[in-house]
Coordinates of C-alpha atoms and ligand atoms in Angstrom, one line a residue:
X7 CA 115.1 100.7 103.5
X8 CA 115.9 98.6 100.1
X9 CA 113.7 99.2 97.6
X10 CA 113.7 96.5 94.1
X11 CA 116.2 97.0 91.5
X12 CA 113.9 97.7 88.9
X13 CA 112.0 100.8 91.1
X14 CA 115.4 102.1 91.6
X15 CA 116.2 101.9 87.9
X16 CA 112.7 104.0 87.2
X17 CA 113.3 106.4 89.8
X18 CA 116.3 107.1 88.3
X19 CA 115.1 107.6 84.9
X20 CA 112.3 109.1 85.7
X21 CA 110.9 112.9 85.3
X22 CA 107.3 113.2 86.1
X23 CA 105.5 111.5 89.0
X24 CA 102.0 111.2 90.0
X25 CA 101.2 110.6 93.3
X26 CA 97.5 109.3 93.8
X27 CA 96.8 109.5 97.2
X28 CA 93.5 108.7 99.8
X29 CA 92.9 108.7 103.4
X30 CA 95.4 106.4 104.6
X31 CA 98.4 109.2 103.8
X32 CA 96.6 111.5 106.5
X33 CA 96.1 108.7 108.8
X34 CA 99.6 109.2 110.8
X35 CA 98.6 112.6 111.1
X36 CA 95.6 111.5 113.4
X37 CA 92.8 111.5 110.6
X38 CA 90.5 108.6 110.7
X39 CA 90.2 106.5 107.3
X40 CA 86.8 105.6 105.7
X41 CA 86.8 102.1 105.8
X42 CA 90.2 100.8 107.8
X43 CA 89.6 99.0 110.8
X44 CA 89.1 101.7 112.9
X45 CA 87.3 103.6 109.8
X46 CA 84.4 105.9 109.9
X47 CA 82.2 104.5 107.6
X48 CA 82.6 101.3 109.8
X49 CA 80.3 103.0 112.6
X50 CA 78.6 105.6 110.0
X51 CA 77.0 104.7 106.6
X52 CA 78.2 107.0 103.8
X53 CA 75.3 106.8 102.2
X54 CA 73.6 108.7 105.1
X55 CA 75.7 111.2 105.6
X56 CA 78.1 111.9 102.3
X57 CA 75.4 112.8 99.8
X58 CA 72.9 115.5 99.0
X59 CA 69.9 113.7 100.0
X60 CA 70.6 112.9 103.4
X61 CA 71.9 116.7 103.3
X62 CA 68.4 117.8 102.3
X63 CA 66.8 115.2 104.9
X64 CA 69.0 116.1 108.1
X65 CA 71.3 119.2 106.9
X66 CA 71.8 119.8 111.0
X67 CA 73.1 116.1 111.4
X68 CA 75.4 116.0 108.1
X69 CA 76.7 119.9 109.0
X70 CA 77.9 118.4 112.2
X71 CA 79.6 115.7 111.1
X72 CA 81.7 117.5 109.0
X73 CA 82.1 120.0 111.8
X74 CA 83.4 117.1 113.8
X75 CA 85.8 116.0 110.9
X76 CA 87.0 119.8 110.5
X77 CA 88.1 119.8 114.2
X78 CA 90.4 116.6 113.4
X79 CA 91.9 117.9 110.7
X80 CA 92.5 121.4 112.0
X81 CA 94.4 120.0 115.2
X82 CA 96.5 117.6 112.7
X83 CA 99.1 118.7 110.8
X84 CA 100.9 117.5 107.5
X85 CA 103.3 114.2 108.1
X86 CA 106.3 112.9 107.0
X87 CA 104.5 111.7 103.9
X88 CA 103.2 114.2 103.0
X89 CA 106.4 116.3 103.2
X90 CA 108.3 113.7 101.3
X91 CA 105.7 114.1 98.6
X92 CA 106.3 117.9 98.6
X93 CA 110.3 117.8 98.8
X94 CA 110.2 115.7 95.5
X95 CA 109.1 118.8 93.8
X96 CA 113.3 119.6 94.0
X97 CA 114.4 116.6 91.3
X98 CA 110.7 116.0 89.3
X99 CA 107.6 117.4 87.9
X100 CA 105.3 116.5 90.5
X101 CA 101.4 116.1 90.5
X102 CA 99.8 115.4 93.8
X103 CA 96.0 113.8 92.8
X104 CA 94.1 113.3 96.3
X105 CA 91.1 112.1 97.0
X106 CA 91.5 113.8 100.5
X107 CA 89.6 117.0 101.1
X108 CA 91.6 117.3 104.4
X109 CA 93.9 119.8 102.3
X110 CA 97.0 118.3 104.3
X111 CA 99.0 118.1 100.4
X112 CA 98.7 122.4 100.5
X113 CA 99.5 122.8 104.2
X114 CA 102.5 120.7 103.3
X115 CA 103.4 123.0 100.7
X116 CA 102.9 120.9 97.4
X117 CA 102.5 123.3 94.0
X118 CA 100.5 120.9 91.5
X119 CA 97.4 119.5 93.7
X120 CA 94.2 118.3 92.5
X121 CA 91.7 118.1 94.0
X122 CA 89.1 115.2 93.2
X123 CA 86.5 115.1 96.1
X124 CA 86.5 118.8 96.9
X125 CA 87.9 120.6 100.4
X126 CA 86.4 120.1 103.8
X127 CA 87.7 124.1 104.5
X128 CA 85.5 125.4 101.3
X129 CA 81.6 125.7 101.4
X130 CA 78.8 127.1 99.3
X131 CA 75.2 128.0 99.3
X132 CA 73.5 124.8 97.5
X133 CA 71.0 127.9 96.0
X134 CA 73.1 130.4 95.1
X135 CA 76.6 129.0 95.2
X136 CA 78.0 132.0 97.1
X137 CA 81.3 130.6 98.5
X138 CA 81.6 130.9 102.1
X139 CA 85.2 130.1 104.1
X140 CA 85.0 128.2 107.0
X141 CA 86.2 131.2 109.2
X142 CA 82.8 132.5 108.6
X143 CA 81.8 129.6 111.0
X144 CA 84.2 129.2 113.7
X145 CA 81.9 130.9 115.8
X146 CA 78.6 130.1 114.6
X147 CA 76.2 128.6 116.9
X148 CA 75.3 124.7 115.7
X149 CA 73.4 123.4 113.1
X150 CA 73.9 124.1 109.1
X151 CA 74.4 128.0 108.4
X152 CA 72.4 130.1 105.9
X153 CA 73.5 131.9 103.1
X154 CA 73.8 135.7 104.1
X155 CA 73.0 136.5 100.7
X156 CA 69.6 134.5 99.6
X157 CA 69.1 132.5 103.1
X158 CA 70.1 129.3 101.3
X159 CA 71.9 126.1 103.4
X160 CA 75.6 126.1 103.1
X161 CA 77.3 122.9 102.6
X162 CA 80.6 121.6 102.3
X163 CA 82.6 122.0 99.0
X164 CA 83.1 118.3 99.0
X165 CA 81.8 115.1 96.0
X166 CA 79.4 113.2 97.7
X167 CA 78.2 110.0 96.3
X168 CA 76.3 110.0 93.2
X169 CA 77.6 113.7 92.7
X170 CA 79.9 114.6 89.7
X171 CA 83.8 115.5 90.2
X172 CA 84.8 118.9 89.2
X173 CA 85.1 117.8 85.4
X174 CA 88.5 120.4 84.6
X175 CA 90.3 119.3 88.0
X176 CA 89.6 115.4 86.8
X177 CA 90.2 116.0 83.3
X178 CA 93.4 117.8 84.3
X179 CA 94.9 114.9 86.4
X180 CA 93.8 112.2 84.0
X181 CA 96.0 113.8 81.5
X182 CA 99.1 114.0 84.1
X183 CA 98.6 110.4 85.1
X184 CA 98.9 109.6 81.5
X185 CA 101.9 111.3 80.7
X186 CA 104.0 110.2 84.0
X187 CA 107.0 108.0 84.1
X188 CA 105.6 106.5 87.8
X189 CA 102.4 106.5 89.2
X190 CA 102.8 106.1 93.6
X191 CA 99.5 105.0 94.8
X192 CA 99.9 105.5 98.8
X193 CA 97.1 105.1 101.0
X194 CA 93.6 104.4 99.6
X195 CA 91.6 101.4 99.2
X196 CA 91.0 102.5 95.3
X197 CA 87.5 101.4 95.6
X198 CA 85.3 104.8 94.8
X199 CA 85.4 105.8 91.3
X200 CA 85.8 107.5 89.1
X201 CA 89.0 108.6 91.0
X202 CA 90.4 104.6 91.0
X203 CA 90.7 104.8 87.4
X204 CA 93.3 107.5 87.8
X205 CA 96.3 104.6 88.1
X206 CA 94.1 102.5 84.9
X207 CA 94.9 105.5 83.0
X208 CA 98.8 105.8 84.1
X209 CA 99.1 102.1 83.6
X210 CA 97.0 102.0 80.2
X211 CA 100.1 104.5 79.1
X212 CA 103.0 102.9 80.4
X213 CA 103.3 104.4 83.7
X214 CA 105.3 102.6 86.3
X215 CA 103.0 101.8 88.9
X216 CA 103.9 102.1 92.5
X217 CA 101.4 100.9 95.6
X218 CA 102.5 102.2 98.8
X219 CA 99.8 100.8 101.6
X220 CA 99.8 98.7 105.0
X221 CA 97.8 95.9 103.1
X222 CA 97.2 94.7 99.7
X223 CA 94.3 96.4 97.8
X224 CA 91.7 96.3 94.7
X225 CA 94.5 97.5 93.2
X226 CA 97.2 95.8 94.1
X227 CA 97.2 93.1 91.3
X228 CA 97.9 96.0 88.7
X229 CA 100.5 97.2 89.9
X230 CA 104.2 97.0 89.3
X231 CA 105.4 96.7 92.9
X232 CA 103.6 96.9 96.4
X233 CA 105.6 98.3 99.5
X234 CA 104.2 97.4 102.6
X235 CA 104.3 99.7 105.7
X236 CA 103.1 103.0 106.5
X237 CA 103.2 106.1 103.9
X238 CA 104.8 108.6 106.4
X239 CA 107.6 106.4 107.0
X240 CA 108.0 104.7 103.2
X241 CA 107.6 107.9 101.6
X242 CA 110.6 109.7 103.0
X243 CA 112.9 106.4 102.5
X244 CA 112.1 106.5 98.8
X245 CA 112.5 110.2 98.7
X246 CA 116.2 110.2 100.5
X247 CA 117.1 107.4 98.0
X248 CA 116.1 109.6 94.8
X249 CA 117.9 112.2 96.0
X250 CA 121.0 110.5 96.3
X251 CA 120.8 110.1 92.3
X252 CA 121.5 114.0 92.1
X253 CA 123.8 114.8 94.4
Ligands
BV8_16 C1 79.8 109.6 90.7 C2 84.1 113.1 99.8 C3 78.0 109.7 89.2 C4 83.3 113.6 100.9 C5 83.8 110.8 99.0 C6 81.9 103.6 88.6 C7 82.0 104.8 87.9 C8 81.5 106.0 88.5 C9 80.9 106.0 89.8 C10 80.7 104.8 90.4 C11 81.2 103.6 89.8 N1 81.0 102.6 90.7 C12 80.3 103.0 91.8 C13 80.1 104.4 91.6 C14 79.5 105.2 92.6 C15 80.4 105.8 93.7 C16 81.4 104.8 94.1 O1 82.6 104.8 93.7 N2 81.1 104.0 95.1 C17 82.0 103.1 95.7 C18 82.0 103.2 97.2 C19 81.6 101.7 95.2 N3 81.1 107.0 93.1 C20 80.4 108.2 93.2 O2 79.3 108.3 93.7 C21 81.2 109.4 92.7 N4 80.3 110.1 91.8 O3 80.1 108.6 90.2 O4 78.7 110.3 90.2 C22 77.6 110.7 88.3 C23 78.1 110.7 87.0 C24 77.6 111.7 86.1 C25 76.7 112.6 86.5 C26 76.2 112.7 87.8 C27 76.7 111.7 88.7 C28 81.6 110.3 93.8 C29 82.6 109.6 94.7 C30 83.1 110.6 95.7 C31 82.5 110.3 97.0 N5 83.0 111.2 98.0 N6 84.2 111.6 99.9 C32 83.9 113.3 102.2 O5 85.1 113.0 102.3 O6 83.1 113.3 103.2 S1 84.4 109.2 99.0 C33 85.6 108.8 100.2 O7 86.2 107.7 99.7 C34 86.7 109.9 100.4 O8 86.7 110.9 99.5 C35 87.9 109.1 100.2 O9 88.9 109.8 99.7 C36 87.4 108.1 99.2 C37 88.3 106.9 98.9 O10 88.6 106.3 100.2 P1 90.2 106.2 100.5 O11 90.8 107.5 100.5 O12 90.8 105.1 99.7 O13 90.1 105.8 102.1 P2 89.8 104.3 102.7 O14 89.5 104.5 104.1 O15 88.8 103.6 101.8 O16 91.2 103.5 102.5 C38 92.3 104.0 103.2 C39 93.5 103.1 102.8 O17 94.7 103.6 103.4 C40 93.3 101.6 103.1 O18 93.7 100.9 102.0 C41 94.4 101.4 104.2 O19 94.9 100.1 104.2 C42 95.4 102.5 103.9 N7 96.2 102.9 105.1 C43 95.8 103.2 106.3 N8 96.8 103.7 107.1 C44 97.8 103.8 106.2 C45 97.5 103.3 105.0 N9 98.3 103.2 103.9 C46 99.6 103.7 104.1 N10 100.0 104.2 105.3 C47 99.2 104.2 106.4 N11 99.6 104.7 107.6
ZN17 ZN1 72.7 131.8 98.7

């Protein structure tokens, strides 16, 4: 693959890389994106089903659903693009900020991941916060599970809508995005925010921006360069070509 002059140049130069990353990484490893063409929220409103309120109205149905979503992603695996992501870790200072909660990043083995949106595999009691680990479930008969401690529902360790991000884990990655040489944006649509204004804040301090994605995007008119084509097969390209710089 030939990438442009001036992203080789970067690449070259560079020492710390933010890589800002949504649904559309996981999607070659079988996970369904939001709101692609064949995208869940195309059949399923978010608004009904990611956020408290329709929790509170339906816990059952919304417990399910992410049931359902668990069962993809425990019979995917990590892809190519996500390994590429994680062998980049041998030349750079690497920061993996994903708006996944699929947890692919940390089955693939990368060290610096934060987390924006939560992970589908963590839950808690919404009364008394007791963490509970999805192996407490595997077994459990349907419909949302109760606390053991106060009887409370348990729901899963993920930001829904109209819910705040976990303030240190945001805080954390806006300050690596603002302190990177290149910023890759693979795989999201970059319209839920606050997490979109992760690549604002890399390109408001001179980050090189990089859009990796099958189509163009909200995004894609800030950006220094788009590559078109699938993350698991892009990634890998770029990363065999950075290596080649320190061999
Ligand atoms: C909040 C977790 C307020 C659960 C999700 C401005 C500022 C702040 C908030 C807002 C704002 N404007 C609007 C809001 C409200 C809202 C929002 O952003 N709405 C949007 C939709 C307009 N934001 C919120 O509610 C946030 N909270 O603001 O709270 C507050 C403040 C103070 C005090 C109290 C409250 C919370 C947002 C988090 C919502 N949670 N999910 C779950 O997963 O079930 S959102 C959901 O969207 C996922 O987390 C997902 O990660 C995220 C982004 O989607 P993408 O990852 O981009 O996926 P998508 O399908 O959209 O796109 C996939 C892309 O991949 C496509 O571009 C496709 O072309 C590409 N692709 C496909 N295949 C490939 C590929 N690319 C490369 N290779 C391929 N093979
Ligand atoms: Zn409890």
């Amino acid at each position: 693959m030939i990438f442009d002059e001036k992203f080789i140049s970067k690449l070259k130069n560079a020492r710390s890389l933010v890589f800002f990353t949504g649904a559309g990484i996981s999607a070659e490893s079988g996970i369904p994106t939001f709101r692609g063409k064949d995208g869940i929220w195309n059949k399923l409103k978010p608004e009904e089903l990611a956020n408290f309120n329709a929790f509170l109205k339906n816990p059952d149905m919304v417990w399910e659903w992410y049931q359902y979503r668990r069962k993809i992603v425990n019979e995917s695996k990590p892809n190519p693009g996500h390994t590429a992501i994680k062998d980049f870790e041998n030349h750079y200072d690497v920061s993996v900020v994903t708006q996944n909660v699929d947890n692919l990043h940390g089955r693939a083995g990368s060290n610096n991941i934060y987390e924006l949106h939560g992970n589908i595999e963590r839950n808690y009691c919404i009364d008394c916060l007791k963490p509970f680990s999805i192996e407490h479930y595997r077994a459990e008969s349907k419909g949302v599970p109760k606390c053991l401690e106060c009887g409370g529902l348990v729901r899963p360790d993920v930001v829904w809508f109209g819910e705040m991000l976990p303030q240190k884990i945001f805080a954390d990655a806006e300050r690596k995005a603002e302190h990177c040489d290149i910023c890759f944006i693979a795989g999201t649509s970059a319209v839920v925010y606050p997490a979109a204004y992760i690549p604002v804040s890399a390109r408001q301090h001179g980050a090189f921006l990089v859009e990796i994605n099958i189509e163009s995007t909200e995004i894609s008119h800030h950006v220094d360069y788009s590559i078109f084509g699938n993350s698991g097969e892009i990634l890998p390209e770029i990363y065999k070509a950075a290596r080649s710089f320190f061999n």
